[in-house]
Amino acid sequence: MAGEGIIMPGRGRPGPGKGTAVITPPFVHLHCHSHYSLLDGASPIDGLVARAKELGMNALAITDHGNLYGALEFYTTCRKAGLNPIIGYEAYVAPESRFDKAANARGESSYHLTLLAQNRIGFQNLVKLSSKAFLEGFYHKPRIDRELLADHHEGLICLSGCVSGELSRTLLAGNTTDDALAQGREVAAWFHRVFGDRYYIEIQNNGLDVQRQAMELSVEMAKRMGLPLVATSDAHYIRREDAVAQDVLLCINTGKFRTDTNRMRMEGDQFHLRAPEEMYAAFPGLEDAVARSQQIANSAAIELDLGKRYFPSFTPPANQKGADYLRELCEVGLRDRYAHEPRRWRDNDPASGVFADEVSQRLDRELDVITKLGFCDYFLIVWDFVRYAVEHQIPCTARGSGVGSLVCYALNISRVCPLQYGLLFERFLDENRREAPDIDIDFCKDRRGEVIQYVKEKYGEANVAQIGTFGTLAARAAIRDVGRTLGMPIFRVDQIVGMVPDQLHITLKDSLQQSGELRKTYEADGEIRELIDLAMKIEGLARNVGTHAAAVVIAERPVDQIVPLQFVKGKTEVITQWAMGDVERAGLLKMDLLGLRNLTIMAKSIELVKQSRGEQIDPQQFPLDDPETFALLCRGETKGIFQLESGGIRDLLQRMRPDHFHDIIATNALYRPGPLEGGMVDDYIEVKHGRKPASYPHPVMREVLEETHGVMVFQEQVMRILNLLGGIPLADAYTCIKAISKKKLEVIAKYREEFIDGAREKGLDKKTAEDLFDMIEKFAGYGFNKSHSTAYALIAYQTAYLKAHYPVEFMAALLSGDIPGRNFKSKDSLVEHLEDCHRMGVEIVPPDVNRSVADFAVAEEKIFFGLSAIKSCGIGAAEAIVAARKKGGAFASL
């Protein structure tokens, strides 16, 4: 059969000769590990799928160790390639109950089992099994048990597993063949009772003696029991030549050198994605078992409804409709917001309760879009947990494009009036964009957990989870890890790492092109060539799983009915096994609740001011035209000031000499490689100080760009120019600038034509209109989100105000926030802030067991050194000292 080349529809692949085709014998890989079998599988998913396609297969399975990390990525990648995606996983099965955290008499704590989803019900059961394995059965590995298999077997195809499976282990442990077959029969019989004709005896031959021994016994047992055999290949890498790279991954995983003889390894180089012909050659006389893989693949068909949303509902009081309650909250909120701003009210009468036209029209437009898109509940959910934070004095503020929404301002989600700063709702949301809105909220870092706990209590613990994220082997990390496994001296590895250009997301391939020193070393030194080549093989592969810094999901039902869950080792929070993009594609509502250290420092400063001066201050009431604050900024004395700390940005502030809040908004947008290299920063400064005239080819350009001295700094400015001069709707204007940033030439050409036609109708000649669009095309790629910049400029200004007016309290709070071991800060930042105190003339009282507390404290206009900042004296010891002092009085002696 192996030599007959069975004809299957669509199974031909190009042959070596022009116009010829090779008929592929029927085989589908049903046992494959991607790089989500962390530091064990060496196959990126796109590479796996491409290779299967190249080999003429029409389907492919993914079976990563104990997880479904890559399931959705695999599904979408296969679909794009025209392959049938078979989602599975290699489960770890506890010998007894999953709740028993112990090994059995043979020293085994788990067995391997191959599970494949046959349909959507099977996929949902995989999600449930994988989640419970982590949340209930974790013991060294995430484990399920027979109880769970019996409860969640529907829609699943079960293969008996590799040589680490319960069946193979049982067969191999028998004292005699008859004994082995009898015990193996008991194992197989249980699985056959549960899965019926969806249970297969799995056999493998990757060149290992133990596999051949297990196969001989499995074949005999299957024959006696009348059970079907299926041949699989335990694929851990794509091509045979990738075996060394996968071995390096195992060394990284186990912390071993490649030269270690006593370490975990996969013998030989046969664990690649083998061609069908190789599989038939590996199983002579068992061709039916090889071909059966195709039959199994043909029986599997998963259709995931990725367009469906599982958003929770918000229940308004008194049976109100969500849209009506949202409008009511907005109107009440705006009356409060604008109570002290008569210019925002019709007839300048705040008591009238009637909004000015610009306010009411903007509110109506935003609410109309939000209602049409079905996002009223989303805004009410965000309003509710922000309300909780405010009522419990947890500092918080919105950032990102949501700050451009008047609804967000009315709901007290954002602290910035979008009308005052020319922020656009269309930068955030419009009818043409169907994806969910994304309002990012920053909370005090120390109290963020309280808000998440409130959300869990409100919507149900099972309906809320944090989002997982994957650390990958980036260029420098790959070099370091490979160098370690090869036993290279650390100083030599550091030298090579130092040759990699300091550029975000740079690859090793690009590094070799950009760095002449690295390329020269690579070409001249064989050892370094091996290091770089191996590093390139593993570069970009997943290394570990962690918790996303901000993202939380809230669902209408238990999250594990939609996406798989897990714990992060050593932590208690439940996270999704899928990263953020996949979670959103699965239809879950993602919220960004970020812990921001600077809000914690502000809160601590306010507390210290109250303690030391008896003043109750509110950063929202700080005047935005304070001379002392701007003088501090002009001097560049901004260490510890949010977003304005770096040496480069302090230099920019000294050159710019900001004297208006608009300058602070512009600063962060300008201090980026594009504007710095493109001359935008110099133009801004020269025009601001009258050393160069601004150029405004049309009055609209002056109207839009005057606040930034003729420079296109913000995306919102580009959108307004496209709209006001070119007649392009604001929603389409955002689409245009996105196309420019992504270099979508066809889309750009379409909008160029529209803009030129519209500008000519406004009285511009064709040449000027063309020049203007050229300018837009040049600067739109550099444009920054003004809504985000304004929100962060406000925090920057508030922290600067605190440093200017309450320097002792602010520096004490800053020092407490930078104690090593807290907030991932190094001792260097603490030293820098101590030096800054000395420069400012702020006295630091040395540590005193009878006066100091755990944190840095303020008394007598001095800062008392915090006990927990003393080297080797942690927070626990410091608090114990303070507690003992409070109980027994001052210490009199050692």
Short mmCIF file of C-alpha atoms in Angstrom, two decimals, residues 12-23:
data_model
loop_
_atom_site.label_atom_id
_atom_site.label_comp_id
_atom_site.label_asym_id
_atom_site.label_seq_id
_atom_site.Cartn_x
_atom_site.Cartn_y
_atom_site.Cartn_z
CA GLY A 12 -1.44 16.16 -5.22
CA ARG A 13 1.62 18.35 -4.74
CA PRO A 14 4.12 19.78 -7.24
CA GLY A 15 6.77 17.33 -8.33
CA PRO A 16 10.39 17.99 -9.29
CA GLY A 17 9.63 18.29 -13.00
CA LYS A 18 7.75 21.15 -14.62
CA GLY A 19 4.03 20.45 -14.74
CA THR A 20 4.32 17.11 -12.94
CA ALA A 21 2.62 16.20 -9.67
CA VAL A 22 3.27 13.63 -6.99
CA ILE A 23 0.20 11.83 -5.65
#
